[in-house]
Coordinates of C-alpha atoms and ligand atoms in Angstrom, one line a residue:
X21 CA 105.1 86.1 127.3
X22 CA 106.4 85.4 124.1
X23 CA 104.8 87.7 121.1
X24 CA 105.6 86.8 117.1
X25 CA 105.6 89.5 114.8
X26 CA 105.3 88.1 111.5
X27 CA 104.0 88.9 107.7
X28 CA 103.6 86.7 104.4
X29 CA 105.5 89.3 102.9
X30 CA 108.3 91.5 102.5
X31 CA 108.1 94.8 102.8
X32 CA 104.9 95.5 105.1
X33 CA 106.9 97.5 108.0
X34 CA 107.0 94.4 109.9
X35 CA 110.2 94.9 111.8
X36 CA 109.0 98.5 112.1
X37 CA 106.6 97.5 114.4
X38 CA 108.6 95.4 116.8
X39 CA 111.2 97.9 117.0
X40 CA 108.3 100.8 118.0
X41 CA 106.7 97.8 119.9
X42 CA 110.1 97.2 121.3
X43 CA 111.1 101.0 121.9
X44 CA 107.6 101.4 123.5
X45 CA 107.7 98.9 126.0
X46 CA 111.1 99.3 127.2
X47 CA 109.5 102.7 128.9
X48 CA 107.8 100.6 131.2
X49 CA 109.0 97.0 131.4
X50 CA 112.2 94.8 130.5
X51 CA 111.9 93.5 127.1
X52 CA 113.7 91.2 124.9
X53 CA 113.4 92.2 121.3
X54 CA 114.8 88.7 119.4
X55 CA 115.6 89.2 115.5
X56 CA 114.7 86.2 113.4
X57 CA 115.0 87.3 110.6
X58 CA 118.6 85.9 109.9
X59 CA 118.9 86.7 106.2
X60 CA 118.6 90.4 106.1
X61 CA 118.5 91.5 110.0
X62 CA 117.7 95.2 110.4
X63 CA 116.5 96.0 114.0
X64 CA 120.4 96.6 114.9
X65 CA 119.8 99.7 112.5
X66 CA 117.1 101.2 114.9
X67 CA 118.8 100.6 118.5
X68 CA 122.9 101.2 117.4
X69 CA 124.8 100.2 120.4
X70 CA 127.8 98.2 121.8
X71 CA 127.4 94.8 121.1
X72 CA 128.9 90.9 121.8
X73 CA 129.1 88.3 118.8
X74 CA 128.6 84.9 119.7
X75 CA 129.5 82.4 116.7
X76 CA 126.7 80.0 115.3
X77 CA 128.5 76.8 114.1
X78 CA 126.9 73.2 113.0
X79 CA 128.5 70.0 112.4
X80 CA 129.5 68.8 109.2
X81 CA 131.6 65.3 108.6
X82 CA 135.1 65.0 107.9
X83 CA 136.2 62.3 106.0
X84 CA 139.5 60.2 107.3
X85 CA 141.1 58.9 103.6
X86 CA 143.2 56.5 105.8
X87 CA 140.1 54.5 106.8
X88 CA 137.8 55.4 104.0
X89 CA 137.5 52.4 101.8
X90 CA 134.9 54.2 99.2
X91 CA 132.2 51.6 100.4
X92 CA 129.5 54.5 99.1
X93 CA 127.4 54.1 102.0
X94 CA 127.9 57.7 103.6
X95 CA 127.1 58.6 100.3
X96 CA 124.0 56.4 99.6
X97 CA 122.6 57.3 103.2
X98 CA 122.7 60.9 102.7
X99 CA 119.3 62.7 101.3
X100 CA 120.9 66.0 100.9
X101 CA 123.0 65.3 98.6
X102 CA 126.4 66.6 100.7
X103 CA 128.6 63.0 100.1
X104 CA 129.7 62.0 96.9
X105 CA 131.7 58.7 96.9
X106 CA 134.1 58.5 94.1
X107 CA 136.4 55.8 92.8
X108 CA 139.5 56.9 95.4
X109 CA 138.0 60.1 97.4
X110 CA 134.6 61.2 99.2
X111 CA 133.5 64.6 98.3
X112 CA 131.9 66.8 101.3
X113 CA 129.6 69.8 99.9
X114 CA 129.6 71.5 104.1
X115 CA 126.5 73.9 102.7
X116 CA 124.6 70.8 101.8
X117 CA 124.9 69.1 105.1
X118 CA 121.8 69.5 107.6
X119 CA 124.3 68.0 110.1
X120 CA 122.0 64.9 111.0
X121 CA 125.1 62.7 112.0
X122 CA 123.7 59.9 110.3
X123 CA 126.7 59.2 108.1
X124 CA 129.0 58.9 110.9
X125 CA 126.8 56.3 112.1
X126 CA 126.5 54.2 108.6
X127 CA 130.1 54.2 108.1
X128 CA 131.7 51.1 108.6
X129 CA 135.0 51.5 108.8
X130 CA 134.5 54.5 111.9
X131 CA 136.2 56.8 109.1
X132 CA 133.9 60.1 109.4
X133 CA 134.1 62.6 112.7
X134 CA 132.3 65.8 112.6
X135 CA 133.6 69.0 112.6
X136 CA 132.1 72.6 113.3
X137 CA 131.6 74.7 110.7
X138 CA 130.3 78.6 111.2
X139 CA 127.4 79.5 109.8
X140 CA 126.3 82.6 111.0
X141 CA 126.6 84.2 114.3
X142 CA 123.9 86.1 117.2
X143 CA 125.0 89.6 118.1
X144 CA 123.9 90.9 122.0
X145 CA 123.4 94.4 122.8
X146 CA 121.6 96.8 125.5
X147 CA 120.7 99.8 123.2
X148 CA 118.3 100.8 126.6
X149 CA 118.3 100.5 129.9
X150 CA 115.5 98.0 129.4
X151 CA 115.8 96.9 126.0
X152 CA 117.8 93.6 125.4
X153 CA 118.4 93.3 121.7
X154 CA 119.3 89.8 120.2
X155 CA 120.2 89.5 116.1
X156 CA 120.7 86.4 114.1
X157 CA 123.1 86.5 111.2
X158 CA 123.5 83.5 109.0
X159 CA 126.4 83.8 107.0
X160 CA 125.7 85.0 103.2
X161 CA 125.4 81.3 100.6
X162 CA 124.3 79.2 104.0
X163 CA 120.7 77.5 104.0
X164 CA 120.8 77.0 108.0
X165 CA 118.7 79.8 108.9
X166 CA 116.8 77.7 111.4
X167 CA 119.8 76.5 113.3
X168 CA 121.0 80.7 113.6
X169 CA 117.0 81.5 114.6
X170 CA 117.6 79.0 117.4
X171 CA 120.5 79.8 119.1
X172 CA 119.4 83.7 118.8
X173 CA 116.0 82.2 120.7
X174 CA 118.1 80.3 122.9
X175 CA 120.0 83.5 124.1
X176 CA 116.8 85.5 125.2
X177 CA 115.1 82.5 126.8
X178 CA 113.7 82.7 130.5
X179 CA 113.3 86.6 129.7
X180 CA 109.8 87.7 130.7
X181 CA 108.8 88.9 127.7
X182 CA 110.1 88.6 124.4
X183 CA 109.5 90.0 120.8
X184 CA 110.5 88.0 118.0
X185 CA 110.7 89.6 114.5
X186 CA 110.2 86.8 112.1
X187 CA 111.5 86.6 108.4
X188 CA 108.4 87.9 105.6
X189 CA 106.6 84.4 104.1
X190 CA 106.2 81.1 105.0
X191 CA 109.4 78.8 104.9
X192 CA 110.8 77.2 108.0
X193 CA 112.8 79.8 109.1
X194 CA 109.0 81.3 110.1
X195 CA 107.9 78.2 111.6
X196 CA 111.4 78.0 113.5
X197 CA 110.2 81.9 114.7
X198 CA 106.9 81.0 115.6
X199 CA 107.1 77.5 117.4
X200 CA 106.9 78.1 121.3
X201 CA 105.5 81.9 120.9
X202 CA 102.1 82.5 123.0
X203 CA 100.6 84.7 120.5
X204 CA 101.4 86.5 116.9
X205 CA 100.7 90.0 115.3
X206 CA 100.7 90.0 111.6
X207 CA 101.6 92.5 109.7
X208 CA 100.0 93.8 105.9
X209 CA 99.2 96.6 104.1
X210 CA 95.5 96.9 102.6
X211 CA 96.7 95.9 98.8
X212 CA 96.1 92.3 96.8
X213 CA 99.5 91.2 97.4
X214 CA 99.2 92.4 101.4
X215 CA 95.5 90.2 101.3
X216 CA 97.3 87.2 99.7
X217 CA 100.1 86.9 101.9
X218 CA 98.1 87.5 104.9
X219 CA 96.0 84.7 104.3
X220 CA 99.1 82.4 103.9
X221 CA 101.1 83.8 107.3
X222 CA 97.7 83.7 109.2
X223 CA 97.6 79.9 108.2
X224 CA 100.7 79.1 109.2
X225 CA 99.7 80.6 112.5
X226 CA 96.3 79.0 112.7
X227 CA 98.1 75.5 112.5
X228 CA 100.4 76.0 115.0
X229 CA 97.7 76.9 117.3
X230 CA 98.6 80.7 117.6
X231 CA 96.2 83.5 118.8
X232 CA 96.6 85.6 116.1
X233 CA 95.4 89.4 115.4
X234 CA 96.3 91.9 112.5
X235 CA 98.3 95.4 112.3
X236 CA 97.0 97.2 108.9
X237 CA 100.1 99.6 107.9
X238 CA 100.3 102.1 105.6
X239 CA 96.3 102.4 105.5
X240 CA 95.3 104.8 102.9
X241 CA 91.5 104.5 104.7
X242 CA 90.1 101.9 102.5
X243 CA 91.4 98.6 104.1
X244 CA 87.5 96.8 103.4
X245 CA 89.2 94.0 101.7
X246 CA 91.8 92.9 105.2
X247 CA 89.5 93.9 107.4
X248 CA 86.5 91.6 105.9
X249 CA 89.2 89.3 105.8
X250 CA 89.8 89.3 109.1
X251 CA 86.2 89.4 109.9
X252 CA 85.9 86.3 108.5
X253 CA 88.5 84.5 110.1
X254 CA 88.0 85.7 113.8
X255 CA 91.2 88.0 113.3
X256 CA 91.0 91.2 115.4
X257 CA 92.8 93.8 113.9
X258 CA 94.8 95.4 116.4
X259 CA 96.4 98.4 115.1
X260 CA 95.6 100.7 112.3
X261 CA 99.3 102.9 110.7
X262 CA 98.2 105.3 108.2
X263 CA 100.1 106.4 105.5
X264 CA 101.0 109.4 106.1
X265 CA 103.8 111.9 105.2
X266 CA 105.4 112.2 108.2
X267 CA 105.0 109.0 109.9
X268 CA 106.8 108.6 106.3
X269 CA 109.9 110.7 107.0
X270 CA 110.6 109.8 110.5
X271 CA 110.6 105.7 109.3
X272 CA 112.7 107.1 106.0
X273 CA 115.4 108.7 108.1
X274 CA 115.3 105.2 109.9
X275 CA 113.3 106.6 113.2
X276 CA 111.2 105.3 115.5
X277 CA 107.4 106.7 115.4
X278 CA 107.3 105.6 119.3
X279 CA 110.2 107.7 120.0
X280 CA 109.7 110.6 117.7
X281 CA 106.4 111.5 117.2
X282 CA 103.4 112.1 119.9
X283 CA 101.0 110.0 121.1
X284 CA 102.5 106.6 118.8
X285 CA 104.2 105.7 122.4
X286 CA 101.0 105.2 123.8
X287 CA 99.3 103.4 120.7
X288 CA 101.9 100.8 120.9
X289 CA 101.6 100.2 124.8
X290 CA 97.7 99.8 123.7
X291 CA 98.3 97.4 121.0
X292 CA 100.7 95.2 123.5
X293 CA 97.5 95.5 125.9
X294 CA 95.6 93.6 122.7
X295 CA 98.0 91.4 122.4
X296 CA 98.2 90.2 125.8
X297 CA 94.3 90.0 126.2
X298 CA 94.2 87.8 122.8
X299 CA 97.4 85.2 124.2
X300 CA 95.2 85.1 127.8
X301 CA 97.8 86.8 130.0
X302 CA 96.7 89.9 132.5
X303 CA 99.8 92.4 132.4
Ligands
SF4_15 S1 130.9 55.1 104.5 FE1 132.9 55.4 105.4 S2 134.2 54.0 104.3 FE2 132.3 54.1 103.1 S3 132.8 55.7 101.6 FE3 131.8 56.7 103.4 S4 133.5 57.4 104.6 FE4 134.3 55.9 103.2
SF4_16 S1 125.6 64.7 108.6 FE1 123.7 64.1 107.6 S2 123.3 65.7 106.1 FE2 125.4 65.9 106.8 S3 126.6 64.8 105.3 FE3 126.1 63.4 107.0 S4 124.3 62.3 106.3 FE4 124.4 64.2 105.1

């Protein structure tokens, strides 16, 4: 199975719930924990450990000045913007390229190869005995975060079950995440911005066909305006976090509530329960 964990926005505590999710169910079953978030991973922080780097690279063309004969179809045929044909040279702007190959095919004179270029790399660790952790990077300035998100999916496929942390919002790097998951927990917190985000992540979901149900974080008691929310859209909401003072300084001192305080273990193991009874699969 193949669980999401995802939010419209920054901030909620998403990746605090996978990691507790994560930390919970490695005390009774293998898990992959798979960090999508490529621009500002984190779960590494929760589970230090001894890890592998595996590079993430894409293609980008290489012009051959010999052959170039600065035609300006390379240049015309790109969309991104990553050719410029000048009088007597062919600019190549590497970031810009999404690595399509198409100029390499429009060139007449055969005078573009592709290269590889890194753009990021997936780190591999064992924090627990059966906890596999796998983190995208993308390199700081790149735009490829879907390529990283891949290859970091890649790595932890054919693993029974798998946590994915997304990136906050909306953007492809979240539909990257969420394309081929069985089901998706979102995350919010009971405020205007947590409403309006929510709505926008649990569309995305809904579109790609997602079972979807809702953890409410940092719930100061009055959550009426998610939870009729949610009531509205057939969302169950799975989990309730309150905000609370020392839930507060275990996650502040970059702790695990699953690990460190009693009785959040077991609330996670119920929540994956939910989440397996919303994506149809008996564990
Ligand atoms: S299409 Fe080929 S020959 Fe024409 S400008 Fe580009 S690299 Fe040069
Ligand atoms: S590979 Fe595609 S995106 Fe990259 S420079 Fe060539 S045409 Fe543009």
């Amino acid at each position: 199975m193949k669980i999401v964990v995802a939010s419209g926005k920054g901030g909620t505590g998403k990746s605090t719930v996978t990691a507790n999710l994560g930390y919970s169910l490695s005390l009774i079953r293998d898990v992959a924990v798979v960090d999508c978030d490529v621009e500002e991973p984190n779960l590494h922080l929760f589970f230090p450990s001894a890890s592998t780097d595996l590079p993430v690279t894409v293609t980008v063309p290489e012009i051959d000045s010999g052959r170039c004969t600065f035609c300006g179809e390379c240049g015309k045929f790109c969309r991104y913007g990553a050719l410029s044909v000048l009088k007597d040279t062919v600019l190549v702007f590497p970031e810009l390229c999404h690595s399509c190959g198409g100029c390499t095919f429009v060139c007449p004179q055969g005078a573009i190869r592709e290269i590889r270029r890194p753009i990021g790399f997936v780190r591999c660790s064992r924090p627990l005995p059966a906890l596999n952790l796998i983190s995208g990077f993308l390199r700081e300035g790149e735009v490829q975060a879907p390529q990283v998100i891949h290859m970091a999916k890649l790595l932890a496929e054919g693993h029974p079950l798998i946590l994915y942390d997304s990136s906050p919002g909306i953007a492809c790097p979240v539909i990257e995440t969420m394309e081929g998951s069985d089901v998706c927990i979102l995350v919010t917190e009971s405020t205007p911005f947590g409403l309006h985000d929510l709505r926008l992540a649990a569309e995305v979901a809904e579109r790609l066909s997602l079972p979807s149900g809702v953890v409410i974080n940092r719930s100061d008691g009055k959550d009426e305006m998610i939870t009729e929310f949610c009531r509205e859209h057939g969302l169950p909401v799975l989990m309730t976090i309150p905000f609370d003072r020392e839930i507060a300084a275990v996650q502040n001192a970059g702790g695990l509530i699953s690990r460190d305080l009693p009785g959040w273990s077991e609330r996670f193991t119920d929540l994956f329960g939910k989440v397996s009874e919303l994506a149809g699969v008996k564990v």
